[in-house]
Short mmCIF file of C-alpha atoms in Angstrom, two decimals:
data_model
loop_
_atom_site.label_atom_id
_atom_site.label_comp_id
_atom_site.label_asym_id
_atom_site.label_seq_id
_atom_site.Cartn_x
_atom_site.Cartn_y
_atom_site.Cartn_z
CA MET A 1 -21.70 33.73 11.58
CA LYS A 2 -22.59 31.12 9.14
CA ALA A 3 -24.93 31.82 6.22
CA CYS A 4 -26.49 29.40 3.88
CA VAL A 5 -27.30 30.69 0.35
CA LEU A 6 -29.58 28.46 -1.59
CA TYR A 7 -27.58 28.18 -4.76
CA SER A 8 -28.35 27.39 -8.32
CA GLY A 9 -25.16 28.76 -10.08
CA GLY A 10 -27.20 31.64 -11.48
CA LYS A 11 -26.16 35.32 -11.18
CA ASP A 12 -28.83 36.22 -8.56
CA SER A 13 -27.82 33.55 -6.07
CA SER A 14 -24.17 34.31 -6.91
CA LEU A 15 -24.62 38.06 -6.17
CA ILE A 16 -26.26 37.43 -2.81
CA ALA A 17 -23.45 35.20 -1.94
CA VAL A 18 -21.04 37.96 -2.64
CA VAL A 19 -22.97 40.52 -0.75
CA LEU A 20 -23.04 38.43 2.42
CA LYS A 21 -19.31 37.32 2.05
CA ASN A 22 -18.29 41.02 1.80
CA LEU A 23 -20.26 41.72 4.94
CA GLY A 24 -18.25 39.11 6.77
CA TYR A 25 -20.51 36.09 6.90
CA GLU A 26 -19.16 32.66 6.56
CA VAL A 27 -21.02 31.80 3.35
CA GLU A 28 -21.93 28.22 2.47
CA LEU A 29 -23.68 27.70 -1.10
CA VAL A 30 -26.32 25.02 -0.54
CA THR A 31 -28.11 23.17 -3.42
CA VAL A 32 -31.00 21.20 -2.42
CA ASN A 33 -31.36 17.76 -4.10
CA PHE A 34 -34.46 15.56 -3.99
CA GLY A 35 -32.82 12.38 -4.97
CA ILE A 36 -34.47 12.27 -8.35
CA TYR A 37 -31.72 13.61 -10.51
CA PRO A 38 -28.20 14.86 -9.70
CA SER A 39 -28.88 18.33 -10.77
CA TRP A 40 -26.51 19.94 -8.19
CA LYS A 41 -23.35 19.44 -10.24
CA SER A 42 -23.70 22.68 -12.25
CA ALA A 43 -24.15 24.71 -9.15
CA ALA A 44 -21.23 22.97 -7.56
CA ASN A 45 -18.89 23.79 -10.52
CA SER A 46 -19.89 27.58 -10.31
CA SER A 47 -19.50 27.53 -6.66
CA SER A 48 -15.95 25.96 -6.87
CA ASN A 49 -14.95 28.43 -9.70
CA LEU A 50 -15.95 31.30 -7.25
CA GLY A 51 -14.22 29.82 -4.36
CA PHE A 52 -17.18 29.21 -2.02
CA LYS A 53 -17.80 26.12 0.00
CA HIS A 54 -20.58 24.23 -1.60
CA ARG A 55 -22.98 21.64 0.13
CA ILE A 56 -25.68 19.39 -1.22
CA LEU A 57 -28.63 19.31 1.10
CA ASN A 58 -30.50 16.06 0.54
CA ALA A 59 -34.33 16.26 0.72
CA GLU A 60 -37.33 14.26 0.70
CA PRO A 61 -38.25 12.85 -2.84
CA ASN A 62 -41.85 12.97 -1.65
CA VAL A 63 -41.81 16.84 -1.44
CA LEU A 64 -40.86 17.06 -5.13
CA LYS A 65 -43.41 14.39 -6.07
CA SER A 66 -46.08 16.37 -4.43
CA ALA A 67 -44.98 19.60 -6.30
CA VAL A 68 -44.98 17.61 -9.45
CA ASN A 69 -48.45 16.58 -8.84
CA THR A 70 -49.45 20.28 -8.26
CA ILE A 71 -47.62 21.32 -11.50
CA ILE A 72 -49.33 18.59 -13.47
CA ARG A 73 -52.71 19.56 -12.10
CA ASP A 74 -52.15 23.27 -12.78
CA GLY A 75 -50.58 22.87 -16.12
CA PHE A 76 -47.96 25.50 -15.21
CA PRO A 77 -45.08 25.46 -12.80
CA ASN A 78 -45.42 28.57 -10.55
CA ASN A 79 -47.38 26.89 -7.49
CA GLY A 80 -45.24 23.75 -7.49
CA ILE A 81 -41.94 25.61 -7.62
CA ASN A 82 -43.14 27.87 -4.75
CA GLN A 83 -43.94 24.59 -2.64
CA VAL A 84 -40.40 23.25 -3.38
CA HIS A 85 -38.85 26.52 -2.46
CA LYS A 86 -40.68 27.06 0.81
CA TYR A 87 -39.65 23.38 1.76
CA SER A 88 -36.07 24.12 0.91
CA LEU A 89 -35.83 27.41 3.00
CA GLU A 90 -37.36 25.38 5.92
CA HIS A 91 -35.00 22.51 5.44
CA ALA A 92 -31.98 24.81 5.31
CA ALA A 93 -33.06 26.66 8.49
CA LYS A 94 -32.62 23.52 10.40
CA ASN A 95 -28.94 23.74 9.81
CA TYR A 96 -28.13 27.39 9.53
CA PRO A 97 -28.79 30.62 11.66
CA LEU A 98 -29.11 32.49 8.42
CA VAL A 99 -30.71 31.45 5.26
CA ALA A 100 -30.57 33.59 2.00
CA ASP A 101 -31.53 33.33 -1.61
CA GLY A 102 -31.32 35.24 -4.89
CA THR A 103 -34.95 36.33 -4.90
CA ARG A 104 -34.83 39.98 -6.28
CA ARG A 105 -37.27 42.95 -6.12
CA ASP A 106 -38.93 42.27 -9.58
CA ASP A 107 -39.29 38.46 -8.97
CA ARG A 108 -42.58 36.64 -8.82
CA VAL A 109 -41.74 33.07 -8.50
CA PRO A 110 -40.32 31.70 -6.21
CA LYS A 111 -41.00 34.47 -3.78
CA LEU A 112 -42.27 34.50 -0.09
CA ASP A 113 -44.70 37.43 0.58
CA LEU A 114 -43.89 39.63 3.59
CA ASN A 115 -45.96 37.77 5.91
CA GLU A 116 -44.35 34.24 4.90
CA VAL A 117 -41.00 35.97 5.30
CA ARG A 118 -41.77 37.03 8.94
CA SER A 119 -43.39 33.57 9.76
CA PHE A 120 -40.33 31.75 8.32
CA GLU A 121 -38.11 33.76 10.47
CA ASP A 122 -40.11 33.43 13.68
CA ARG A 123 -40.98 29.91 13.42
CA ASN A 124 -37.33 28.79 12.85
CA ASN A 125 -35.52 31.50 14.77
CA VAL A 126 -33.49 32.16 11.74
CA GLU A 127 -32.53 35.25 9.74
CA TYR A 128 -33.69 35.40 6.10
CA ILE A 129 -31.90 37.82 3.46
CA ASN A 130 -32.51 38.11 -0.24
CA LEU A 131 -31.92 40.49 -3.15
CA GLY A 132 -35.15 42.42 -2.62
CA GLY A 133 -33.59 45.84 -2.60
CA PHE A 134 -31.95 45.18 -6.06
CA GLY A 135 -33.82 45.52 -9.32
CA HIS A 136 -32.97 43.79 -12.61
CA LYS A 137 -30.99 46.59 -14.13
CA SER A 138 -28.62 46.86 -11.05
CA ILE A 139 -28.19 42.95 -10.98
CA ASN A 140 -27.42 42.75 -14.61
CA HIS A 141 -24.90 45.61 -14.28
CA LEU A 142 -23.21 44.15 -11.20
CA SER A 143 -23.24 40.54 -12.64
CA LYS A 144 -21.30 41.89 -15.64
CA THR A 145 -18.99 43.78 -13.48
CA LEU A 146 -18.24 40.78 -11.11
CA PHE A 147 -18.76 37.50 -12.86
CA GLU A 148 -17.89 35.72 -16.00
CA VAL A 149 -21.22 34.33 -17.29
CA LYS A 150 -22.08 31.87 -19.88
CA LYS A 151 -25.47 32.36 -21.97
CA GLU A 152 -26.77 29.15 -23.35
CA LEU A 153 -29.97 27.01 -23.72
CA THR A 154 -30.80 25.10 -20.41
CA SER A 155 -30.10 21.40 -20.37
CA MET A 156 -30.11 18.72 -17.85
CA GLU A 157 -26.46 19.21 -17.18
CA ASN A 158 -25.89 22.98 -17.23
CA ASN A 159 -28.61 24.05 -14.77
CA SER A 160 -29.29 23.40 -10.99
CA ASP A 161 -32.72 25.11 -10.62
CA TYR A 162 -35.48 23.07 -9.06
CA GLU A 163 -36.81 22.92 -12.66
CA ILE A 164 -34.46 20.18 -13.59
CA GLU A 165 -35.57 17.43 -11.13
CA ILE A 166 -39.25 18.61 -11.62
CA ARG A 167 -38.87 18.25 -15.29
CA TYR A 168 -37.22 14.84 -14.99
CA LEU A 169 -40.00 13.39 -12.91
CA ILE A 170 -42.69 14.87 -15.15
CA SER A 171 -40.85 13.17 -18.12
CA GLU A 172 -40.77 10.03 -16.28
CA LEU A 173 -44.53 10.11 -15.19
CA GLU A 174 -46.16 11.71 -18.20
CA GLY A 175 -43.56 11.80 -20.96
CA ASP A 176 -41.21 14.42 -22.65
CA GLU A 177 -43.98 16.34 -24.40
CA LEU A 178 -45.70 17.52 -21.19
CA ALA A 179 -42.27 18.24 -19.51
CA PHE A 180 -41.30 20.54 -22.56
CA LYS A 181 -44.66 22.16 -22.58
CA ILE A 182 -44.46 23.06 -18.94
CA PHE A 183 -40.82 24.08 -19.07
CA PRO A 184 -40.03 25.21 -22.70
CA GLU A 185 -36.35 25.50 -23.66
CA HIS A 186 -35.01 28.74 -22.71
CA LEU A 187 -31.68 30.77 -22.47
CA GLN A 188 -30.11 30.88 -19.09
CA SER A 189 -27.20 32.76 -17.55
CA ARG A 190 -24.82 30.67 -15.66
CA VAL A 191 -21.85 31.91 -13.53
CA ILE A 192 -18.68 30.26 -14.54
CA GLY A 193 -16.24 32.31 -12.45
CA TRP A 194 -14.97 35.71 -11.50
CA ARG A 195 -14.27 38.27 -14.15
CA GLU A 196 -10.55 38.69 -15.04
CA ASN A 197 -10.24 42.17 -13.53
CA GLU A 198 -11.73 41.40 -10.24
CA MET B 1 -19.91 53.70 -11.30
CA LYS B 2 -20.99 56.59 -8.94
CA ALA B 3 -23.80 55.78 -6.41
CA CYS B 4 -25.47 58.25 -4.09
CA VAL B 5 -26.85 57.05 -0.72
CA LEU B 6 -29.37 59.23 0.75
CA TYR B 7 -27.67 59.54 4.17
CA SER B 8 -28.82 60.32 7.72
CA GLY B 9 -26.00 59.02 9.81
CA GLY B 10 -28.19 56.09 11.01
CA LYS B 11 -27.40 52.50 10.79
CA ASP B 12 -29.67 51.67 7.81
CA SER B 13 -28.13 54.17 5.46
CA SER B 14 -24.74 53.41 6.68
CA LEU B 15 -25.22 49.73 6.05
CA ILE B 16 -26.54 50.18 2.49
CA ALA B 17 -23.49 52.42 1.89
CA VAL B 18 -21.24 49.60 2.97
CA VAL B 19 -22.99 47.03 0.91
CA LEU B 20 -22.55 49.39 -2.22
CA LYS B 21 -18.90 50.02 -1.57
CA ASN B 22 -18.16 46.44 -1.08
CA LEU B 23 -19.67 45.77 -4.49
CA GLY B 24 -17.22 48.19 -6.22
CA TYR B 25 -19.48 51.45 -6.39
CA GLU B 26 -18.02 54.79 -5.95
CA VAL B 27 -20.30 55.72 -3.10
CA GLU B 28 -21.08 59.24 -2.14
CA LEU B 29 -23.23 59.91 0.99
CA VAL B 30 -25.72 62.63 0.36
CA THR B 31 -27.97 64.59 2.85
CA VAL B 32 -30.52 66.70 1.36
CA ASN B 33 -31.16 70.08 3.21
CA PHE B 34 -34.04 72.38 2.59
CA GLY B 35 -32.33 75.51 3.95
CA ILE B 36 -34.46 75.73 7.04
CA TYR B 37 -31.98 74.24 9.48
CA PRO B 38 -28.39 72.90 9.05
CA SER B 39 -29.48 69.30 10.12
CA TRP B 40 -26.80 67.73 7.75
CA LYS B 41 -23.96 68.17 10.24
CA SER B 42 -24.57 65.11 12.20
CA ALA B 43 -24.59 62.85 8.96
CA ALA B 44 -21.53 64.59 7.71
CA ASN B 45 -19.67 63.63 10.82
CA SER B 46 -20.89 60.00 10.76
CA SER B 47 -19.81 59.97 7.06
CA SER B 48 -16.38 61.34 7.82
CA ASN B 49 -15.79 58.90 10.57
CA LEU B 50 -16.67 56.05 8.19
CA GLY B 51 -14.32 57.42 5.41
CA PHE B 52 -16.94 58.21 2.88
CA LYS B 53 -17.32 61.23 0.67
CA HIS B 54 -20.23 63.28 1.98
CA ARG B 55 -22.31 65.96 0.14
CA ILE B 56 -24.97 68.25 1.02
CA LEU B 57 -27.67 68.52 -1.65
CA ASN B 58 -29.48 71.77 -1.31
CA ALA B 59 -33.23 71.67 -2.03
CA GLU B 60 -36.22 73.95 -2.47
CA PRO B 61 -37.41 75.21 0.87
CA ASN B 62 -41.01 75.22 -0.64
CA VAL B 63 -40.96 71.43 -0.77
CA LEU B 64 -40.53 71.20 2.89
CA LYS B 65 -43.15 73.86 3.59
CA SER B 66 -45.60 71.84 1.62
CA ALA B 67 -44.83 68.68 3.61
CA VAL B 68 -45.13 70.62 6.79
CA ASN B 69 -48.55 71.82 5.70
CA THR B 70 -49.53 68.07 4.91
CA ILE B 71 -48.23 67.07 8.40
CA ILE B 72 -50.05 69.84 10.28
CA ARG B 73 -53.21 69.00 8.43
CA ASP B 74 -52.97 65.30 9.11
CA GLY B 75 -51.69 65.52 12.56
CA PHE B 76 -49.06 62.88 12.06
CA PRO B 77 -45.88 62.77 10.13
CA ASN B 78 -46.03 59.81 7.66
CA ASN B 79 -47.52 61.32 4.59
CA GLY B 80 -45.37 64.46 4.64
CA ILE B 81 -42.15 62.56 5.23
CA ASN B 82 -42.91 60.26 2.20
CA GLN B 83 -43.51 63.46 0.30
CA VAL B 84 -40.09 64.80 1.31
CA HIS B 85 -38.44 61.54 0.65
CA LYS B 86 -39.84 60.97 -2.81
CA TYR B 87 -38.74 64.67 -3.71
CA SER B 88 -35.26 63.83 -2.38
CA LEU B 89 -34.87 60.81 -4.48
CA GLU B 90 -35.98 62.63 -7.54
CA HIS B 91 -33.48 65.41 -6.83
CA ALA B 92 -30.63 63.02 -6.28
CA ALA B 93 -31.50 61.16 -9.52
CA LYS B 94 -30.56 64.28 -11.49
CA ASN B 95 -26.92 64.07 -10.36
CA TYR B 96 -26.27 60.27 -10.13
CA PRO B 97 -26.91 57.10 -12.19
CA LEU B 98 -27.76 55.11 -9.10
CA VAL B 99 -29.70 56.41 -6.09
CA ALA B 100 -29.86 54.20 -2.82
CA ASP B 101 -31.39 54.58 0.60
CA GLY B 102 -31.58 52.53 3.87
CA THR B 103 -35.18 51.60 3.48
CA ARG B 104 -35.32 48.07 4.94
CA ARG B 105 -37.82 45.07 4.42
CA ASP B 106 -39.95 45.94 7.45
CA ASP B 107 -40.02 49.69 7.02
CA ARG B 108 -43.36 51.62 6.35
CA VAL B 109 -42.25 55.17 6.15
CA PRO B 110 -40.45 56.52 4.13
CA LYS B 111 -40.97 53.82 1.50
CA LEU B 112 -41.77 53.57 -2.15
CA ASP B 113 -44.06 50.80 -3.16
CA LEU B 114 -43.14 48.62 -6.00
CA ASN B 115 -45.00 50.60 -8.60
CA GLU B 116 -43.43 53.86 -7.40
CA VAL B 117 -39.95 52.32 -7.43
CA ARG B 118 -40.36 51.13 -11.04
CA SER B 119 -41.66 54.48 -12.16
CA PHE B 120 -38.84 56.50 -10.34
CA GLU B 121 -36.30 54.22 -12.20
CA ASP B 122 -37.85 54.51 -15.67
CA ARG B 123 -38.64 58.38 -15.59
CA ASN B 124 -35.14 59.29 -14.38
CA ASN B 125 -33.16 56.62 -16.19
CA VAL B 126 -31.57 55.64 -12.92
CA GLU B 127 -31.00 52.51 -10.77
CA TYR B 128 -32.58 52.37 -7.30
CA ILE B 129 -31.32 50.19 -4.58
CA ASN B 130 -32.28 49.73 -0.92
CA LEU B 131 -32.15 47.23 1.90
CA GLY B 132 -35.31 45.67 1.06
CA GLY B 133 -33.88 42.15 1.37
CA PHE B 134 -32.82 42.65 4.95
CA GLY B 135 -34.98 42.34 8.04
CA HIS B 136 -34.54 44.11 11.37
CA LYS B 137 -32.70 41.19 13.00
CA SER B 138 -30.08 41.09 10.34
CA ILE B 139 -29.60 44.76 10.29
CA ASN B 140 -29.16 45.01 13.96
CA HIS B 141 -26.78 42.09 13.94
CA LEU B 142 -24.75 43.60 11.06
CA SER B 143 -24.70 46.97 12.65
CA LYS B 144 -23.43 45.59 15.84
CA THR B 145 -20.64 43.77 13.86
CA LEU B 146 -19.67 46.63 11.65
CA PHE B 147 -20.25 49.94 13.50
CA GLU B 148 -19.66 51.91 16.63
CA VAL B 149 -23.16 53.01 17.52
CA LYS B 150 -24.35 55.63 19.88
CA LYS B 151 -27.79 55.33 21.34
CA GLU B 152 -29.13 58.66 22.68
CA LEU B 153 -32.18 60.87 22.81
CA THR B 154 -32.68 62.74 19.49
CA SER B 155 -31.83 66.41 19.48
CA MET B 156 -31.58 69.14 16.93
CA GLU B 157 -27.75 68.45 16.84
CA ASN B 158 -27.32 64.59 16.69
CA ASN B 159 -29.84 63.81 13.92
CA SER B 160 -29.95 64.44 10.23
CA ASP B 161 -33.44 62.87 9.46
CA TYR B 162 -35.95 64.82 7.59
CA GLU B 163 -37.63 65.16 10.87
CA ILE B 164 -35.26 67.90 12.22
CA GLU B 165 -36.08 70.50 9.63
CA ILE B 166 -39.78 69.38 9.58
CA ARG B 167 -39.84 69.94 13.48
CA TYR B 168 -37.97 73.20 13.22
CA LEU B 169 -40.57 74.59 10.74
CA ILE B 170 -43.45 73.33 12.82
CA SER B 171 -42.11 74.98 15.92
CA GLU B 172 -41.65 78.12 13.99
CA LEU B 173 -45.22 78.08 12.56
CA GLU B 174 -47.18 76.57 15.34
CA GLY B 175 -44.92 76.43 18.38
CA ASP B 176 -42.99 73.82 20.24
CA GLU B 177 -45.97 72.05 21.65
CA LEU B 178 -47.42 70.77 18.39
CA ALA B 179 -43.77 69.88 17.22
CA PHE B 180 -43.32 67.70 20.08
CA LYS B 181 -46.72 66.16 19.73
CA ILE B 182 -45.96 65.18 16.20
CA PHE B 183 -42.49 64.11 16.90
CA PRO B 184 -42.12 62.97 20.47
CA GLU B 185 -38.63 62.68 21.88
CA HIS B 186 -37.23 59.10 21.24
CA LEU B 187 -33.96 57.08 21.45
CA GLN B 188 -32.05 56.87 18.16
CA SER B 189 -28.94 55.09 17.10
CA ARG B 190 -26.23 57.07 15.31
CA VAL B 191 -23.34 55.64 13.64
CA ILE B 192 -20.11 57.25 14.98
CA GLY B 193 -17.45 55.08 13.26
CA TRP B 194 -16.31 51.55 12.49
CA ARG B 195 -16.08 49.02 15.20
CA GLU B 196 -12.38 48.57 16.37
CA ASN B 197 -12.11 45.01 15.11
CA GLU B 198 -13.14 45.99 11.59
#
């Protein structure tokens, strides 16, 4: 059975991909792109280094624009990012019988609550799987065991989170200052391959 | 790293065992027994058929007695079963750095809420993993793919859930009628081995 993992190249989405592959699913790593900025490249590299099939799922720029409006109005990114994530899940569900993402037990955003998950599965006749059974300690431990991980400051080139296209559009519309206020520079972990001993 | 899976021989606890084994953990399937009735035998058989190491973790009969008091007072099993499950997790955490169970996304009982999970991990310096990222559709699908499953009416001999020792003690204290009122006969799925094609 085919399984789509919404993929950023980070350790969470890499780990759920491994969990599903180990269970026998035919996993495809999918990065949604809204045509604003080619932010999928870093995820495609991580995917290729892990030996997974990677696909770009092209999506409506208007969805991102609407989320950016929400974020500019709110002054913080959470609601807008949830908007984009929910759209991405629905979009992926048109093409796959199973859609997964790296949402973990302790995550707050992006995250569907239990009623949203059930509604998503029922409306789309799809299965949804995430890392909801795993806490941060276990994920950090597993990530160290399985993956070669690079820790670095986020940039436009090394990150495939929704954040990148959103930030790009905010910069265009309102300037860099607001973009950096809403998304301050931060350290990220990017999976760059399997650990040698694996 | 060693991982303990609280094990009943059902498809949920069997599936989390497979997930963890595939991720590289040294998995031991553990059935807690309170010395009231040897209800671990069915789980030990399932474990042996799957090729996992199985252990019986002996526990205080008083814990089960106290849960049975709760259940008789309530007239329904949920709170008492949660009591027993929480105790079992704490007991297992004394012996393992990682404790897992087959609790899934849609489960209600036994289940720890998010605060209880964090408290359990912190107090015991342990990791806790469950099937919280998997819904019933996915688990049924995976179980069909991976396991040979036997559907049958529960009996004292073919089930290793907490229910069996609880029911036995209720029967002793209050008679069979109340035991069957609180735990009506029901169909169960028991894992009896790997599917042939695996």
